[in-house]
Amino acid sequence: MDFHVLIPARLESSRLKNKMLLDLQGVPLVIRTAQQALKSVAKQVCIATDNEQIAALAQAHNIKHVLTRNHETGTDRLAEAAQILGLPTDAIIVNVQGDEPLIDPELINAVAQQLHGSQANMATAAAPIEQRAQLFNPNTVKVVCDFKQQALYFSRAPIPWERNDDDTHNWSQAVSDLDQPAPAQALHHIGIYAYRNAFLQRFPTLAPGTLERLESLEQLRALEHGEVIRVHHWHKAPTLGIDTAKDLAQVRNLLAQKNTSNS
């Protein structure tokens, strides 16, 4: 299986200052993520950044990197990075977010595999939602799929909705019982993507759609323009990314526990 991992990384972060440089057991966050990605079977792993400090860290840790222009989205940055690397139009590129230091290398492989032998230009992943509180959490993006494991829609709302004869009561009851199990069909979208390079180069030229603006979900642009997104159903709970100080503390604790058990 032939694919490339690109990791978009910018220094600025609205909730955690200089997030990509945060220390995790002596290793910067973005480097931890790249080291996890290197455990996949990717042909290469490369950090794409517009920041000289991140580039210097990558070089110091022998991680391939490219310097890009400043971009509004990670997808735009990936498209330029693929151009700089001279990747062919049929190359499969996996976008791994720089704040995912615990990402499972097998998940990276599985998402890339979705585009091998498929006509789709884009792929991602999802895992079962266990608790109703997660279903109602707008920070947990949900996805519903067809019988071919292709995305029908992504939303921050609780989808699919399990309707009964008294829908008003059903809604109020669900909200009051957030500790109850979620419907078996509910899927938590995992923010990892694979693209064919030809589509990745075209994606930034597509006009954002109404649904993308409403939900603030960039992947909806592909659906609104008629593209197919294959969804790998992942059998494990999504690993913890780092968006907040609480996330950072949890990941540091998990890594400390792992180091203790390995010593």
GROMACS .gro file of C-alpha atoms in nm:
model
  263
    1MET     CA    1   0.000   0.000   0.000
    2ASP     CA    2   0.153   0.329  -0.117
    3PHE     CA    3   0.055   0.655   0.054
    4HIS     CA    4   0.204   0.968   0.210
    5VAL     CA    5   0.127   1.129   0.547
    6LEU     CA    6   0.128   1.509   0.564
    7ILE     CA    7   0.090   1.684   0.899
    8PRO     CA    8  -0.027   2.047   0.878
    9ALA     CA    9   0.111   2.245   1.169
   10ARG     CA   10   0.072   2.612   1.252
   11LEU     CA   11   0.207   2.776   1.566
   12GLU     CA   12  -0.097   2.986   1.655
   13SER     CA   13  -0.381   2.834   1.856
   14SER     CA   14  -0.684   3.008   2.000
   15ARG     CA   15  -0.702   2.795   2.316
   16LEU     CA   16  -0.344   2.680   2.381
   17LYS     CA   17  -0.055   2.915   2.311
   18ASN     CA   18   0.215   2.767   2.084
   19LYS     CA   19   0.030   2.434   2.101
   20MET     CA   20   0.254   2.246   1.858
   21LEU     CA   21   0.558   2.314   2.078
   22LEU     CA   22   0.406   2.188   2.404
   23ASP     CA   23   0.623   1.940   2.591
   24LEU     CA   24   0.508   1.577   2.615
   25GLN     CA   25   0.757   1.372   2.814
   26GLY     CA   26   1.047   1.571   2.668
   27VAL     CA   27   0.919   1.570   2.308
   28PRO     CA   28   0.724   1.854   2.140
   29LEU     CA   29   0.360   1.776   2.055
   30VAL     CA   30   0.396   1.793   1.676
   31ILE     CA   31   0.706   1.570   1.686
   32ARG     CA   32   0.518   1.313   1.900
   33THR     CA   33   0.245   1.308   1.637
   34ALA     CA   34   0.495   1.261   1.353
   35GLN     CA   35   0.669   0.980   1.542
   36GLN     CA   36   0.335   0.800   1.576
   37ALA     CA   37   0.265   0.847   1.205
   38LEU     CA   38   0.607   0.699   1.122
   39LYS     CA   39   0.486   0.372   1.277
   40SER     CA   40   0.234   0.341   0.992
   41VAL     CA   41   0.331   0.192   0.656
   42ALA     CA   42   0.334   0.534   0.486
   43LYS     CA   43   0.595   0.590   0.218
   44GLN     CA   44   0.689   0.915   0.390
   45VAL     CA   45   0.577   1.138   0.677
   46CYS     CA   46   0.621   1.512   0.638
   47ILE     CA   47   0.531   1.813   0.855
   48ALA     CA   48   0.392   2.106   0.655
   49THR     CA   49   0.431   2.438   0.836
   50ASP     CA   50   0.477   2.810   0.780
   51ASN     CA   51   0.671   2.847   1.106
   52GLU     CA   52   1.052   2.841   1.122
   53GLN     CA   53   1.053   2.720   1.482
   54ILE     CA   54   0.843   2.414   1.398
   55ALA     CA   55   1.062   2.351   1.093
   56ALA     CA   56   1.376   2.366   1.310
   57LEU     CA   57   1.226   2.117   1.556
   58ALA     CA   58   1.142   1.879   1.272
   59GLN     CA   59   1.497   1.901   1.142
   60ALA     CA   60   1.643   1.845   1.490
   61HIS     CA   61   1.436   1.526   1.526
   62ASN     CA   62   1.509   1.404   1.171
   63ILE     CA   63   1.148   1.451   1.061
   64LYS     CA   64   1.093   1.553   0.700
   65HIS     CA   65   0.931   1.896   0.665
   66VAL     CA   66   0.837   2.161   0.410
   67LEU     CA   67   0.782   2.533   0.461
   68THR     CA   68   0.457   2.660   0.310
   69ARG     CA   69   0.286   2.996   0.287
   70ASN     CA   70   0.043   3.099   0.560
   71HIS     CA   71  -0.293   2.932   0.490
   72GLU     CA   72  -0.642   2.967   0.630
   73THR     CA   73  -0.700   2.589   0.650
   74GLY     CA   74  -0.492   2.277   0.692
   75THR     CA   75  -0.628   2.140   0.365
   76ASP     CA   76  -0.493   2.442   0.174
   77ARG     CA   77  -0.156   2.389   0.343
   78LEU     CA   78  -0.155   2.021   0.244
   79ALA     CA   79  -0.227   2.106  -0.118
   80GLU     CA   80   0.075   2.337  -0.133
   81ALA     CA   81   0.294   2.085   0.053
   82ALA     CA   82   0.205   1.816  -0.201
   83GLN     CA   83   0.312   2.054  -0.479
   84ILE     CA   84   0.643   2.130  -0.306
   85LEU     CA   85   0.709   1.756  -0.264
   86GLY     CA   86   0.624   1.695  -0.630
   87LEU     CA   87   0.373   1.421  -0.549
   88PRO     CA   88   0.198   1.268  -0.853
   89THR     CA   89  -0.169   1.342  -0.917
   90ASP     CA   90  -0.269   0.984  -0.830
   91ALA     CA   91  -0.081   0.984  -0.496
   92ILE     CA   92  -0.285   0.907  -0.184
   93ILE     CA   93  -0.225   1.163   0.091
   94VAL     CA   94  -0.336   1.117   0.452
   95ASN     CA   95  -0.394   1.431   0.657
   96VAL     CA   96  -0.295   1.369   1.020
   97GLN     CA   97  -0.363   1.662   1.251
   98GLY     CA   98  -0.053   1.782   1.437
   99ASP     CA   99  -0.227   1.770   1.777
  100GLU     CA  100  -0.288   1.392   1.770
  101PRO     CA  101   0.015   1.250   1.957
  102LEU     CA  102  -0.166   0.925   2.045
  103ILE     CA  103  -0.304   0.848   1.699
  104ASP     CA  104  -0.307   0.477   1.617
  105PRO     CA  105  -0.080   0.398   1.318
  106GLU     CA  106  -0.324   0.124   1.214
  107LEU     CA  107  -0.598   0.385   1.179
  108ILE     CA  108  -0.376   0.579   0.939
  109ASN     CA  109  -0.322   0.263   0.733
  110ALA     CA  110  -0.694   0.180   0.735
  111VAL     CA  111  -0.804   0.524   0.611
  112ALA     CA  112  -0.548   0.518   0.330
  113GLN     CA  113  -0.667   0.169   0.235
  114GLN     CA  114  -1.018   0.308   0.172
  115LEU     CA  115  -0.895   0.475  -0.148
  116HIS     CA  116  -0.716   0.168  -0.287
  117GLY     CA  117  -0.942  -0.001  -0.540
  118SER     CA  118  -1.209   0.267  -0.496
  119GLN     CA  119  -1.336   0.546  -0.721
  120ALA     CA  120  -1.370   0.783  -0.423
  121ASN     CA  121  -1.142   1.085  -0.396
  122MET     CA  122  -1.167   1.121  -0.019
  123ALA     CA  123  -1.188   0.898   0.288
  124THR     CA  124  -1.216   0.937   0.664
  125ALA     CA  125  -1.311   0.731   0.971
  126ALA     CA  126  -1.574   0.699   1.243
  127ALA     CA  127  -1.622   0.504   1.564
  128PRO     CA  128  -1.935   0.407   1.762
  129ILE     CA  129  -2.074   0.661   2.007
  130GLU     CA  130  -2.127   0.494   2.343
  131GLN     CA  131  -2.305   0.754   2.557
  132ARG     CA  132  -2.593   0.986   2.478
  133ALA     CA  133  -2.403   1.282   2.626
  134GLN     CA  134  -2.149   1.245   2.348
  135LEU     CA  135  -2.428   1.230   2.089
  136PHE     CA  136  -2.562   1.566   2.212
  137ASN     CA  137  -2.218   1.729   2.240
  138PRO     CA  138  -2.172   1.974   1.947
  139ASN     CA  139  -1.794   1.931   1.971
  140THR     CA  140  -1.842   1.564   1.879
  141VAL     CA  141  -1.902   1.556   1.505
  142LYS     CA  142  -2.142   1.283   1.393
  143VAL     CA  143  -2.164   1.109   1.056
  144VAL     CA  144  -2.429   0.890   0.894
  145CYS     CA  145  -2.341   0.649   0.613
  146ASP     CA  146  -2.508   0.448   0.339
  147PHE     CA  147  -2.480   0.073   0.283
  148LYS     CA  148  -2.153   0.123   0.094
  149GLN     CA  149  -1.984   0.294   0.391
  150GLN     CA  150  -2.006   0.630   0.215
  151ALA     CA  151  -2.088   0.945   0.408
  152LEU     CA  152  -2.439   1.082   0.369
  153TYR     CA  153  -2.395   1.376   0.608
  154PHE     CA  154  -2.178   1.513   0.888
  155SER     CA  155  -2.328   1.722   1.170
  156ARG     CA  156  -2.270   1.863   1.514
  157ALA     CA  157  -2.634   1.776   1.589
  158PRO     CA  158  -2.741   1.435   1.731
  159ILE     CA  159  -2.785   1.224   1.416
  160PRO     CA  160  -2.937   0.984   1.340
  161TRP     CA  161  -3.242   1.073   1.549
  162GLU     CA  162  -3.435   0.780   1.699
  163ARG     CA  163  -3.793   0.895   1.657
  164ASN     CA  164  -4.103   0.756   1.834
  165ASP     CA  165  -4.472   0.849   1.825
  166ASP     CA  166  -4.428   1.129   2.077
  167ASP     CA  167  -4.127   1.308   1.936
  168THR     CA  168  -4.148   1.606   2.172
  169HIS     CA  169  -4.134   1.377   2.474
  170ASN     CA  170  -3.865   1.170   2.307
  171TRP     CA  171  -3.641   1.475   2.268
  172SER     CA  172  -3.689   1.604   2.623
  173GLN     CA  173  -3.640   1.254   2.765
  174ALA     CA  174  -3.318   1.207   2.568
  175VAL     CA  175  -3.177   1.538   2.689
  176SER     CA  176  -3.257   1.451   3.051
  177ASP     CA  177  -3.098   1.104   3.024
  178LEU     CA  178  -2.754   1.192   2.889
  179ASP     CA  179  -2.590   0.912   3.088
  180GLN     CA  180  -2.788   0.652   2.891
  181PRO     CA  181  -2.645   0.461   2.590
  182ALA     CA  182  -2.660   0.626   2.248
  183PRO     CA  183  -2.842   0.458   1.955
  184ALA     CA  184  -2.634   0.176   1.811
  185GLN     CA  185  -2.616   0.349   1.472
  186ALA     CA  186  -2.459   0.671   1.608
  187LEU     CA  187  -2.105   0.730   1.480
  188HIS     CA  188  -1.839   0.970   1.604
  189HIS     CA  189  -1.647   1.118   1.312
  190ILE     CA  190  -1.269   1.095   1.357
  191GLY     CA  191  -1.082   1.391   1.208
  192ILE     CA  192  -0.840   1.207   0.981
  193TYR     CA  193  -0.867   1.226   0.601
  194ALA     CA  194  -0.718   1.061   0.295
  195TYR     CA  195  -0.724   1.234  -0.044
  196ARG     CA  196  -0.621   1.159  -0.397
  197ASN     CA  197  -0.375   1.435  -0.479
  198ALA     CA  198  -0.566   1.547  -0.791
  199PHE     CA  199  -0.872   1.612  -0.573
  200LEU     CA  200  -0.664   1.769  -0.294
  201GLN     CA  201  -0.533   2.024  -0.547
  202ARG     CA  202  -0.888   2.097  -0.665
  203PHE     CA  203  -1.050   2.116  -0.321
  204PRO     CA  204  -0.931   2.471  -0.231
  205THR     CA  205  -1.086   2.599  -0.555
  206LEU     CA  206  -1.434   2.469  -0.465
  207ALA     CA  207  -1.671   2.729  -0.326
  208PRO     CA  208  -1.772   2.669   0.038
  209GLY     CA  209  -2.138   2.566   0.058
  210THR     CA  210  -2.424   2.670   0.282
  211LEU     CA  211  -2.408   2.353   0.492
  212GLU     CA  212  -2.033   2.391   0.547
  213ARG     CA  213  -2.090   2.745   0.676
  214LEU     CA  214  -2.381   2.642   0.899
  215GLU     CA  215  -2.204   2.347   1.061
  216SER     CA  216  -1.850   2.487   1.034
  217LEU     CA  217  -1.738   2.152   0.891
  218GLU     CA  218  -1.505   2.169   0.593
  219GLN     CA  219  -1.572   1.810   0.481
  220LEU     CA  220  -1.929   1.908   0.393
  221ARG     CA  221  -1.786   2.106   0.101
  222ALA     CA  222  -1.693   1.780  -0.069
  223LEU     CA  223  -2.043   1.638  -0.022
  224GLU     CA  224  -2.209   1.957  -0.140
  225HIS     CA  225  -2.006   1.936  -0.460
  226GLY     CA  226  -2.111   1.575  -0.521
  227GLU     CA  227  -1.793   1.398  -0.409
  228VAL     CA  228  -1.794   1.056  -0.241
  229ILE     CA  229  -1.635   1.024   0.104
  230ARG     CA  230  -1.566   0.668   0.212
  231VAL     CA  231  -1.587   0.608   0.588
  232HIS     CA  232  -1.380   0.343   0.763
  233HIS     CA  233  -1.563   0.209   1.069
  234TRP     CA  234  -1.295   0.203   1.337
  235HIS     CA  235  -1.334  -0.053   1.615
  236LYS     CA  236  -1.171   0.152   1.892
  237ALA     CA  237  -1.263   0.474   2.070
  238PRO     CA  238  -1.096   0.779   1.911
  239THR     CA  239  -0.767   0.874   2.075
  240LEU     CA  240  -0.747   1.201   2.262
  241GLY     CA  241  -0.633   1.504   2.064
  242ILE     CA  242  -0.509   1.818   2.237
  243ASP     CA  243  -0.734   2.124   2.213
  244THR     CA  244  -0.751   2.242   2.574
  245ALA     CA  245  -0.539   2.253   2.889
  246LYS     CA  246  -0.749   1.964   3.023
  247ASP     CA  247  -0.665   1.754   2.715
  248LEU     CA  248  -0.298   1.835   2.762
  249ALA     CA  249  -0.301   1.721   3.124
  250GLN     CA  250  -0.479   1.397   3.032
  251VAL     CA  251  -0.234   1.312   2.754
  252ARG     CA  252   0.065   1.390   2.976
  253ASN     CA  253  -0.081   1.160   3.241
  254LEU     CA  254  -0.139   0.880   2.988
  255LEU     CA  255   0.217   0.907   2.856
  256ALA     CA  256   0.357   0.909   3.210
  257GLN     CA  257   0.159   0.595   3.293
  258LYS     CA  258   0.287   0.428   2.976
  259ASN     CA  259   0.647   0.515   3.056
  260THR     CA  260   0.604   0.380   3.410
  261SER     CA  261   0.459   0.050   3.286
  262ASN     CA  262   0.741   0.011   3.031
  263SER     CA  263   1.018   0.077   3.283
   0.00000   0.00000   0.00000
